Short mmCIF file of C-alpha atoms and ligand atoms in Angstrom, two decimals:
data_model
loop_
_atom_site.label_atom_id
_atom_site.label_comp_id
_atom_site.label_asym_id
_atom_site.label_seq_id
_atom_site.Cartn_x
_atom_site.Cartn_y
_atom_site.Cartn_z
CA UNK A 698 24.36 249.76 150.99
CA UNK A 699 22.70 248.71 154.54
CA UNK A 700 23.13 245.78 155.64
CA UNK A 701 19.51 244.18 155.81
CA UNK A 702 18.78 242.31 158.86
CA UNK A 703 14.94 242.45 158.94
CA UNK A 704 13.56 239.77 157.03
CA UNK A 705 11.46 238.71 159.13
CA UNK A 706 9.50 241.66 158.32
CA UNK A 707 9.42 241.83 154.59
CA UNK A 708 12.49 240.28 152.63
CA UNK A 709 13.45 242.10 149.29
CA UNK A 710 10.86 240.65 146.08
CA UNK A 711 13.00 238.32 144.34
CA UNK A 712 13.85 238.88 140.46
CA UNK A 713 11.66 235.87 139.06
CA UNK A 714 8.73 237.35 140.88
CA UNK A 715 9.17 241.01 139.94
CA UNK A 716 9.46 239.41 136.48
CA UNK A 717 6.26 237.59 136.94
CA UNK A 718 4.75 240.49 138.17
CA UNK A 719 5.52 243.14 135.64
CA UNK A 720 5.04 240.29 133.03
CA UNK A 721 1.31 239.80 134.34
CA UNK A 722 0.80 243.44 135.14
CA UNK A 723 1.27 244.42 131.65
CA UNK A 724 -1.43 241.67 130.34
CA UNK A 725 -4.15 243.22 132.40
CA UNK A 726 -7.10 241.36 132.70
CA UNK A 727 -9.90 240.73 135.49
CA UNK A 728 -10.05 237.01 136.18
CA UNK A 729 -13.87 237.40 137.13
CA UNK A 730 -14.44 238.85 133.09
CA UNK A 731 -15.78 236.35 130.85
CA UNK A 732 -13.90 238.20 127.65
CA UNK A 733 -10.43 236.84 126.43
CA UNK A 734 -8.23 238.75 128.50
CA UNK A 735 -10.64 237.88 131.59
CA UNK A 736 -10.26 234.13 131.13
CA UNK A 737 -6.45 234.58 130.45
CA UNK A 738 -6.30 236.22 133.74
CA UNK A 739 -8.35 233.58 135.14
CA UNK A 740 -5.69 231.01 134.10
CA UNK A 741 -2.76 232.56 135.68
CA UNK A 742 -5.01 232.79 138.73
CA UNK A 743 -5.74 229.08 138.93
CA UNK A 744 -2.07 227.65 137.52
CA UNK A 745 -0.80 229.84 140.59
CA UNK A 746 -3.45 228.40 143.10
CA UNK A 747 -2.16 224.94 141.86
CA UNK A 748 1.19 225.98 142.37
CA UNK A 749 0.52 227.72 145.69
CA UNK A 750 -1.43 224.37 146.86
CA UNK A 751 1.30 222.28 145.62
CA UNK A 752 4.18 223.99 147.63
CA UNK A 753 2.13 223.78 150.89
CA UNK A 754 0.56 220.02 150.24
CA UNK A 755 -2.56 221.50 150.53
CA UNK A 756 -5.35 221.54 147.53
CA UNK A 757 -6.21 223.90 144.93
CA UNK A 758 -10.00 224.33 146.03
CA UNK A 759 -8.22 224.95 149.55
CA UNK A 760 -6.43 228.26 148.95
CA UNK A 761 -8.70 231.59 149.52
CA UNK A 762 -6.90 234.42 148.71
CA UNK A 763 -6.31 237.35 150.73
CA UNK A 764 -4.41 240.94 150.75
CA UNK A 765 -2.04 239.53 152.91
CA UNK A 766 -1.32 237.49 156.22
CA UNK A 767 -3.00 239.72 158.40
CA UNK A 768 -6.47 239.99 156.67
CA UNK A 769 -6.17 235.70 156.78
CA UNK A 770 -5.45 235.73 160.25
CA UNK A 771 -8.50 238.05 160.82
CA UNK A 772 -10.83 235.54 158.30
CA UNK A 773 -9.50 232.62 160.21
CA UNK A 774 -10.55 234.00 163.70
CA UNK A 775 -13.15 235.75 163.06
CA UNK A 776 -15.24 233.98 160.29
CA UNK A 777 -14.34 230.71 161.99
CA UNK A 778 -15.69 232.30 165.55
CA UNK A 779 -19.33 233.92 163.77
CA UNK A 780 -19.50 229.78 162.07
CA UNK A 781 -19.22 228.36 165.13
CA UNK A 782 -21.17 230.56 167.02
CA UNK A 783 -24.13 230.44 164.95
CA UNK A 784 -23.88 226.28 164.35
CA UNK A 785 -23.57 225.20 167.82
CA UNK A 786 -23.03 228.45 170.26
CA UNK A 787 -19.42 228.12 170.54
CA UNK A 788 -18.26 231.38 172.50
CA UNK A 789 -14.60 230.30 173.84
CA UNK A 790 -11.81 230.83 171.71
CA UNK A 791 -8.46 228.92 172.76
CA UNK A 792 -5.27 231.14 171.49
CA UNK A 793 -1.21 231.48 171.79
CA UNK A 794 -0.22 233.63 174.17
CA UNK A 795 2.52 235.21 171.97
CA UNK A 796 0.53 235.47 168.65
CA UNK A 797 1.36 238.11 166.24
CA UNK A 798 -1.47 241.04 166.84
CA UNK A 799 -2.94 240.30 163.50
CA UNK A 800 -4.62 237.22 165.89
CA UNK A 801 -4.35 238.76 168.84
CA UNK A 802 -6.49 242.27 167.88
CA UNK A 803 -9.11 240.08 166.39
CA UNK A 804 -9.21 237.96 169.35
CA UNK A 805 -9.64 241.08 171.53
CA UNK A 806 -12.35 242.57 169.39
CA UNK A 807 -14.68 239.56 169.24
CA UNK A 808 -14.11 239.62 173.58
CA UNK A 809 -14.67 243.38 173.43
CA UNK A 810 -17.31 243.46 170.88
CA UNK A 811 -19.33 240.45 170.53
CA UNK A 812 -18.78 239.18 174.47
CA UNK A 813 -16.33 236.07 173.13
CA UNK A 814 -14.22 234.32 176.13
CA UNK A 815 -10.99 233.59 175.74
CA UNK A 816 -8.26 231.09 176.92
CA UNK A 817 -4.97 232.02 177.07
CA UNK A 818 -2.03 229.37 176.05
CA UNK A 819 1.20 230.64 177.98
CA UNK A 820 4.18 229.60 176.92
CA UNK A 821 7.41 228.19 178.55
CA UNK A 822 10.60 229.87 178.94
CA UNK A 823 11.80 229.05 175.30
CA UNK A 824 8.41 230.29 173.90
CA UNK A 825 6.83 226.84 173.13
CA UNK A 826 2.83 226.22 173.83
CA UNK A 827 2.83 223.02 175.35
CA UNK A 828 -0.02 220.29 173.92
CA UNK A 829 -1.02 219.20 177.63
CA UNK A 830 -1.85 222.98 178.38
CA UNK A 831 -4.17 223.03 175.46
CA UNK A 832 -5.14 219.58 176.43
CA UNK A 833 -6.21 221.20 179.72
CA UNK A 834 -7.59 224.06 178.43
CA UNK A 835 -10.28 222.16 176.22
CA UNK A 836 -10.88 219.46 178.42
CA UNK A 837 -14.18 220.04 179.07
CA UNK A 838 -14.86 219.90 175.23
CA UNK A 839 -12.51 216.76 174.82
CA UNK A 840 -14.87 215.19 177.63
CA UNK A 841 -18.59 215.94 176.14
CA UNK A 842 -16.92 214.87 172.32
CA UNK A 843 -15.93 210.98 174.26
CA UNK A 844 -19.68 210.94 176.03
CA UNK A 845 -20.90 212.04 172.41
CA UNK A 846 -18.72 209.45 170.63
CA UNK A 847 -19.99 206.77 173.26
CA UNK A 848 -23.32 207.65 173.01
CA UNK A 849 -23.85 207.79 169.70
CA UNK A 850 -20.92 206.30 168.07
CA UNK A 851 -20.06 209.19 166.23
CA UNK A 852 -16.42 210.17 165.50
CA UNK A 853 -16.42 214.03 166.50
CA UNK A 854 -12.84 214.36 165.35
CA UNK A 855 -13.53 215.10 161.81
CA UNK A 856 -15.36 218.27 162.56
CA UNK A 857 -18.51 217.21 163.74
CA UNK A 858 -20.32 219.94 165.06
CA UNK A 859 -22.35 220.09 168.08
CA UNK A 860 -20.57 217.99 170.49
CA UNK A 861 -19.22 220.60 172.05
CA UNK A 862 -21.65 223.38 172.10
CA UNK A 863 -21.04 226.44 174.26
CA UNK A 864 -17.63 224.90 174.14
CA UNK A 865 -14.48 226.12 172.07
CA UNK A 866 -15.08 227.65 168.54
CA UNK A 867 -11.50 227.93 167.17
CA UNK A 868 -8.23 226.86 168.34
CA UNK A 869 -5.32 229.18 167.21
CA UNK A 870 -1.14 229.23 167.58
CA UNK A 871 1.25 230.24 165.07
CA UNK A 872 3.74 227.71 163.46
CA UNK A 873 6.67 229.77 164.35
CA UNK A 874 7.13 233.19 166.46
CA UNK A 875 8.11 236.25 164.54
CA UNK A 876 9.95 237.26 167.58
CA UNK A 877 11.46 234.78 168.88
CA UNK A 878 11.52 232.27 166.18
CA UNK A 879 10.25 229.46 168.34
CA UNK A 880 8.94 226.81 166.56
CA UNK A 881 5.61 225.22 167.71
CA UNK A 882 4.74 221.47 168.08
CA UNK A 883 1.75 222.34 165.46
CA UNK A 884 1.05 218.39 164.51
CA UNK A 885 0.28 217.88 167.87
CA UNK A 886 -1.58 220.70 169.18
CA UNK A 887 -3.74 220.09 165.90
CA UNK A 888 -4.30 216.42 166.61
CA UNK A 889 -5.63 217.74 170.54
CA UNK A 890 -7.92 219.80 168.86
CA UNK A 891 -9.17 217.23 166.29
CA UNK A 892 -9.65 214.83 168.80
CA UNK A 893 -11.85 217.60 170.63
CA UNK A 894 -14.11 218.36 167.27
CA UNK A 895 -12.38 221.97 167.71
CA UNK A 896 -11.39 223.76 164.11
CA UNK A 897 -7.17 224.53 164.13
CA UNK A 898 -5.96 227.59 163.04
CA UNK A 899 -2.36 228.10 162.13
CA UNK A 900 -0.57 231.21 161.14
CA UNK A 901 2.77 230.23 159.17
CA UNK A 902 3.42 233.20 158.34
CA UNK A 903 7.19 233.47 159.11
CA UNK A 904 7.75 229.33 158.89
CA UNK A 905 6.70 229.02 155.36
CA UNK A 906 10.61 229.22 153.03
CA UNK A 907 12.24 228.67 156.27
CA UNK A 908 10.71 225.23 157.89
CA UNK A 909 8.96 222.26 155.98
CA UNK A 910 5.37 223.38 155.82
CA UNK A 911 2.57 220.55 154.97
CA UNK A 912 -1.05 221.45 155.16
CA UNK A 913 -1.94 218.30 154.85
CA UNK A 914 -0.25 216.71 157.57
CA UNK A 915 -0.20 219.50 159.44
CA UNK A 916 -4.00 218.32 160.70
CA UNK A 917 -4.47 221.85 160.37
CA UNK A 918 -7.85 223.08 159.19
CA UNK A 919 -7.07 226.45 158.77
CA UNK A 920 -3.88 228.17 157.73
CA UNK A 921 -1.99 231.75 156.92
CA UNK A 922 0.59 232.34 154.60
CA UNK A 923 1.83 235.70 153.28
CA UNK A 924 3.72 236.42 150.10
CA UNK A 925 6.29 239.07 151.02
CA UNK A 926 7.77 236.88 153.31
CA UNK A 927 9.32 234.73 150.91
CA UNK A 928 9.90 237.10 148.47
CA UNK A 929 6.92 237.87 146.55
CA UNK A 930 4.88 241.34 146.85
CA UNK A 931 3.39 242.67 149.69
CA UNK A 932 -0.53 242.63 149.76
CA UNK A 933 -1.16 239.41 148.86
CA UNK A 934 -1.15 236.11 150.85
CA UNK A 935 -3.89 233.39 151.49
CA UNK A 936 -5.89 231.42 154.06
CA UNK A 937 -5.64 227.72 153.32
CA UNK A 938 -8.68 226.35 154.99
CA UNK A 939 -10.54 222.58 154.46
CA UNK A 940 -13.18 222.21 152.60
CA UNK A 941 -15.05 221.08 155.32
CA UNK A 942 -13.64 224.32 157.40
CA UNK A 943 -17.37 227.02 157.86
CA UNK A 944 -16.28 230.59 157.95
CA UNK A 945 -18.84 233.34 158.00
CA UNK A 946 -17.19 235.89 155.51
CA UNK A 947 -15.75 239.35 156.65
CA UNK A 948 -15.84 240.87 153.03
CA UNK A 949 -19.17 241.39 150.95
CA UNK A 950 -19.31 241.59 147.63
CA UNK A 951 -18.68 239.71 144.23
CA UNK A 952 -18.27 236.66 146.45
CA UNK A 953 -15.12 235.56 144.57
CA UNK A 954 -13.53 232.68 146.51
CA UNK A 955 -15.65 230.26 147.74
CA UNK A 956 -18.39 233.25 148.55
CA UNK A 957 -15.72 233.00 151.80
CA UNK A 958 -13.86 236.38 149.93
CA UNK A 959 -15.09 238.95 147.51
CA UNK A 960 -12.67 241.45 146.01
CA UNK A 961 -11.36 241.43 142.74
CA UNK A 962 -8.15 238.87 142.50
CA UNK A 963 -5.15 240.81 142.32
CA UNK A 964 -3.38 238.51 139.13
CA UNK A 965 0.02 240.47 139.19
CA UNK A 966 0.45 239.71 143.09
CA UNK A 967 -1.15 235.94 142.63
CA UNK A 968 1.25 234.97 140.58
CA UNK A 969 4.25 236.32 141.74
CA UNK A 970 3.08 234.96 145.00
CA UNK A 971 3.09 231.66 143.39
CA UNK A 972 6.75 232.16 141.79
CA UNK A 973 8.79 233.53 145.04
CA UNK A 974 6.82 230.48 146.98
CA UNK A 975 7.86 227.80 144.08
CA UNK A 976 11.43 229.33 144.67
CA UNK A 977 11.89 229.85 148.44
CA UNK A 978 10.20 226.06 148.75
CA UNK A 979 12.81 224.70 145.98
CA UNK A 980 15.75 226.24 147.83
CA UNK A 981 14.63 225.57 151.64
CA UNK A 982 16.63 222.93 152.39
CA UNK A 983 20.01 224.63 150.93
CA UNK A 984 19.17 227.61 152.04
CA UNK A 985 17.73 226.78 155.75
CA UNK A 986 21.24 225.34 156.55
CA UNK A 987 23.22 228.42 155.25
CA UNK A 988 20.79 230.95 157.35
CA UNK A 989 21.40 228.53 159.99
CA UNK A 990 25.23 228.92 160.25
CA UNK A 991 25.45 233.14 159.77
CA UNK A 992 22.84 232.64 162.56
CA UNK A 993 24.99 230.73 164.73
CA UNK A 994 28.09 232.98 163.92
CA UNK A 995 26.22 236.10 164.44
CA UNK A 996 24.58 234.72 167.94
CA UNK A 997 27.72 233.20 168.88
CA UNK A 998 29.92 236.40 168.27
CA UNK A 999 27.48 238.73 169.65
CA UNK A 1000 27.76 236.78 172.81
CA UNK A 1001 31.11 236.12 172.95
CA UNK A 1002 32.02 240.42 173.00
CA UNK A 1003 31.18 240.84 176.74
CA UNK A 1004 28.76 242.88 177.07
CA UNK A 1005 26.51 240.97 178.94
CA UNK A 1006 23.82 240.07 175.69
CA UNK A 1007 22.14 236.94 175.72
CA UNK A 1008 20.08 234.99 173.65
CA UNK A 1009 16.29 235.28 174.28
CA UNK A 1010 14.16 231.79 173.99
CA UNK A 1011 16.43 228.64 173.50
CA UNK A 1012 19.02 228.50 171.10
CA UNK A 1013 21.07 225.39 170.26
CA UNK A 1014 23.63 226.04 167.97
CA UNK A 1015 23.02 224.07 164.55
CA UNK A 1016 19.39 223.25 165.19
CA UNK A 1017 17.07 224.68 162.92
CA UNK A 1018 13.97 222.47 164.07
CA UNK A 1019 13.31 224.47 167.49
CA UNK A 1020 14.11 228.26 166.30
CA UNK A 1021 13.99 229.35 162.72
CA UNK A 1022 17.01 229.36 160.99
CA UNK A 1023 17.17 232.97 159.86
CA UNK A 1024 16.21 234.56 163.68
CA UNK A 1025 18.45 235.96 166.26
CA UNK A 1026 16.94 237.29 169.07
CA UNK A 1027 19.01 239.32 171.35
CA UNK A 1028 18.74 241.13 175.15
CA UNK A 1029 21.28 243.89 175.39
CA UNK A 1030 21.26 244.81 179.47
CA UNK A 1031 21.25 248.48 180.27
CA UNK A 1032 19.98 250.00 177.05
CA UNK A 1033 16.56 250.57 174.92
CA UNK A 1034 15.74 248.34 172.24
CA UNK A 1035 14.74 251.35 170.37
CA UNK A 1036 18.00 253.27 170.93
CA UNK A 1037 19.95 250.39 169.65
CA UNK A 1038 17.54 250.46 166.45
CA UNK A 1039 18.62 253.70 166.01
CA UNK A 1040 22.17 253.78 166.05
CA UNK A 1041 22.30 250.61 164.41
CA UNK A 1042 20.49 252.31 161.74
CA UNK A 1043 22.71 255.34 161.81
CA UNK A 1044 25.62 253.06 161.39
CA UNK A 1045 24.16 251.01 157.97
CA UNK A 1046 22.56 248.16 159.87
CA UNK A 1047 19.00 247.17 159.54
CA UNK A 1048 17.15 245.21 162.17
CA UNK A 1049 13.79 245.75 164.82
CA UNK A 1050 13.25 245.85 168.20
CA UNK A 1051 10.58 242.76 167.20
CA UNK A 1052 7.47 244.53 169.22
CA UNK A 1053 5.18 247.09 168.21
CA UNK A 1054 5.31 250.97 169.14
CA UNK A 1055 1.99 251.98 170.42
CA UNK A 1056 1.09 256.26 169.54
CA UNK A 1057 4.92 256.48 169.06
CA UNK A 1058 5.66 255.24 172.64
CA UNK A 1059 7.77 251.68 172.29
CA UNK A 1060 6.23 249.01 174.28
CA UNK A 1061 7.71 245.83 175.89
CA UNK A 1062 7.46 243.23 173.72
CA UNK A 1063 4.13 240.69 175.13
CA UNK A 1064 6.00 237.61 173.76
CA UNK A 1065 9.02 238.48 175.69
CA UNK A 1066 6.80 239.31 179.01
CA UNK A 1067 4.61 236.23 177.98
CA UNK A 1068 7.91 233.75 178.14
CA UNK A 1069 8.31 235.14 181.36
CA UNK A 1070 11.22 238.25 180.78
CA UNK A 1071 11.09 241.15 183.79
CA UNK A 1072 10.00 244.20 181.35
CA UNK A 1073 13.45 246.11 181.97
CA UNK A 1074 15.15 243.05 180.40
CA UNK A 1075 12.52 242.86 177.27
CA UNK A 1076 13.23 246.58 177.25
CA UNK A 1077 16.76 246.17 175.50
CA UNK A 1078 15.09 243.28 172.54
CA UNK A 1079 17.00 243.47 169.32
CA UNK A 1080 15.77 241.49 166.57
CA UNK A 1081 17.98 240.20 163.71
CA UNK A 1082 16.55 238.67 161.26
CA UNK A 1083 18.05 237.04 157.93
CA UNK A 1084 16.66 235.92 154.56
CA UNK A 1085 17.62 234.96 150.96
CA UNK A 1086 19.69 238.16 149.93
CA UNK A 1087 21.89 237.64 153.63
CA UNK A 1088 24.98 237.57 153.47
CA UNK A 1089 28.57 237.34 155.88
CA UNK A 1090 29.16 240.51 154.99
CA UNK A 1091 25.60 241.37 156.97
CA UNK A 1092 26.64 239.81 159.64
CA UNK A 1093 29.61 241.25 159.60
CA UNK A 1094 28.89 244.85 159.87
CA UNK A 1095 26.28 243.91 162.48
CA UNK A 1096 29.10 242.80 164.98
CA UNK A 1097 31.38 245.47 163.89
CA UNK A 1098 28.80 247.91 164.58
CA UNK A 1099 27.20 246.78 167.74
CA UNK A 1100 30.43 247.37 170.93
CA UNK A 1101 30.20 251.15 169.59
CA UNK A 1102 26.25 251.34 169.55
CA UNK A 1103 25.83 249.19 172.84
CA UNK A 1104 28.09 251.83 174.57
CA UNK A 1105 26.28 255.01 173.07
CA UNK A 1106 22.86 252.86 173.89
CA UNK A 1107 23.88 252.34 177.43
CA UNK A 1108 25.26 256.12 178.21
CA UNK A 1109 21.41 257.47 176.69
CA UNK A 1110 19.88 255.23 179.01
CA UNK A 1111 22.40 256.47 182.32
CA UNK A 1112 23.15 253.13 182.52
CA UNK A 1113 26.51 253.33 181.17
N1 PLP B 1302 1.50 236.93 161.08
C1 PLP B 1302 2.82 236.96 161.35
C2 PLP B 1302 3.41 235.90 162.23
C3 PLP B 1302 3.62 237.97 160.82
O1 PLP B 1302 4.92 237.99 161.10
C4 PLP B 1302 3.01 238.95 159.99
C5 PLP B 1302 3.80 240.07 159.46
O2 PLP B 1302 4.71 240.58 160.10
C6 PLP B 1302 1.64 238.86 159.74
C7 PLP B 1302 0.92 237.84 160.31
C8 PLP B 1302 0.94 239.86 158.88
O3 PLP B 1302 1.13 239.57 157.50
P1 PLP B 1302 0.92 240.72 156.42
O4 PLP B 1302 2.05 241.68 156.56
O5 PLP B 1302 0.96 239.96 155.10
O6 PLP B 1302 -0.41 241.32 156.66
#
């Protein structure tokens, strides 16, 4: 057996949802049918929404689902971008520098395609967006929404449109970096927006099981979640958005949530989304201070064998506030991330690089380059990522493996 260090990826389908999932597959049903086993569908469809809702503090009516995090992501930017465009000629769109590209390829087709502008949030060193940056970056919007307010006596922060037209049509950065595992100040940046009339997207993706996620007080108006990240099936996930939240939608057809989402709802996936999220939300707190330790000890070791790795973004040992608990992020001088990958592999150890290949050829990570890493430091990334099935003995093997691997990584690259 492998040790599985790539969580943050998918984790392994715990055995309540597979159960819930075979249990529900078996039963059939289309929850759009108006026949018996239609409406029995329909009722694991909307106990699960409930349940979904309730885990997140958000509401039942709130939840559209989706096939997953990425097609959310894509709804979120893109329906709220067409909305906003079409209501009061909103064109800008205001976005994390170190997004995963399931916002950032959306963002680059509306610029490409439909002549969108964007702003850029950079982070700092540790991978944080700061607020006064996107303070700064919708200022002009924050300005007309005050003359608007004063002039009128309206209250533009809940959503009214038009006080900044031509201004900003979405605001979007991720609760917590799937890289890094920085963990973003999302209260406030949603408050900035509010205040500014702009809509907040959020994708908490890889927070959700790992950090206390409330939609609600979030002041989010728009958020991702995706179920195989806390154990539940892949293809399945959700955009939580306000009911006051306008999205144009992306997929025509039966118009089955909200008319935002057609496609026939996937009841097997629903509800064992519901179950794995139920279970990794009853077990955060336990289990956010055990990933937190093995993530410590395997940081901490992998440091402390001299071969000049270092931590990437800010780490402070026992905090689980600023970087998620279950992410260790790791520079290895002198070799390929991709090398390391390799022989990691070849030696029963499962991680990632944390970036993307492009046509085979591995690419620097951009949240790495973003922070502000030279590219032949981002080069030698290593990603290790735990979850609900890690274990010591992961960790173990990991820094048993990795003196032999870092040599063989370093003599491919002639640096060793
Ligand atoms: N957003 C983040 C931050 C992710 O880490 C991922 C998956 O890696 C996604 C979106 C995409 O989610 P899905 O795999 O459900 O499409």
């Amino acid at each position: 057996m492998s040790a599985y260090l790539d969580h943050a990826a998918t984790t392994p389908m715990r055995a309540s949802a597979r159960a819930a999932w075979i249990e529900q597959s078996e039963r059939g049903g289309n929850p759009s049918s108006l026949h018996t086993s239609g409406r029995a569908a329909r009722a694991v469809v909307e106990e699960s929404r409930e349940e979904i809702a309730g885990a997140l503090s958000a509401r039942p009516s709130e939840v559209v689902f989706t096939s997953g995090g990425t097609e959310a992501d894509n709804l979120a930017i893109k329906g709220t971008y067409a909305a906003r465009l079409a209501s009061v000629g909103a064109r800008r769109l205001v976005v994390g520098g170190i997004e995963h590209h399931a916002v950032l390829d959306p963002v680059e087709h509306l610029v490409k395609a439909q002549g969108a502008e964007v702003t850029w949030l950079e982070p700092d060193r540790c991978g944080h967006i700061l607020v006064d940056d996107l303070r700064a970056a919708i200022t002009p919007v924050l300005a007309s929404a005050n003359s608007a307010n004063s002039a009128d006596g309206a209250n533009s922060a809940d959503g009214a449109d038009g006080a900044d037209a031509g201004g900003v049509a979405v605001v979007s950065v991720m609760w917590a970096n799937n890289e890094v595992g920085t963990v973003q100040p999302v209260a406030e940046l949603a408050a900035v927006a509010r205040e500014a009339g702009v809509p907040f997207h959020t994708d908490a993706v890889q927070a959700v099981g790992q950090l206390p996620v409330d939609f609600a007080a979030s002041g989010a108006d728009l958020m991702t979640v995706s179920a195989h990240k806390v154990g539940g099936p892949v293809g399945v996930g959700a955009l939580l958005a306000r009911r006051d939240a306008r999205l144009v939608p992306l997929v025509h057809g039966g118009g089955q949530e909200r008319q935002v989402r057609s496609g026939t709802l996937d009841a097997a996936g629903i509800r064992a989304f519901a179950v794995a999220l139920t279970e990794a939300v009853a077990e955060r707190d336990v289990e956010a201070k055990r990933l937190t330790v093995l993530r410590d000890r395997l940081i901490g070791s992998a440091l402390g064998l001299e071969l000049g790795i270092s931590v990437s973004g800010c780490w402070t040992e026992g905090d689980a506030t600023d970087r998620l608990p279950g992410n260790a992020h790791l520079l290895v001088p002198g070799c390929e991330g991709d090398s390391l990958l390799y022989l990691l592999d070849a030696a029963g150890v499962e991680c990632s690089t944390g970036s993307a290949c492009q046509a085979g050829v591995p690419q620097p990570s951009h949240v790495l380059l973003a922070m502000g890493y030279p590219e032949a430091e981002a080069r030698g990334a290593l990603r290790l990522s735990l979850g609900h099935t890690s274990t010591d003995g992961d960790v173990d093997a990991f820094l048993a493996a990795l003196p032999g691997v870092v040599e063989r990584a370093r003599r491919a690259s002639g640096a060793a």
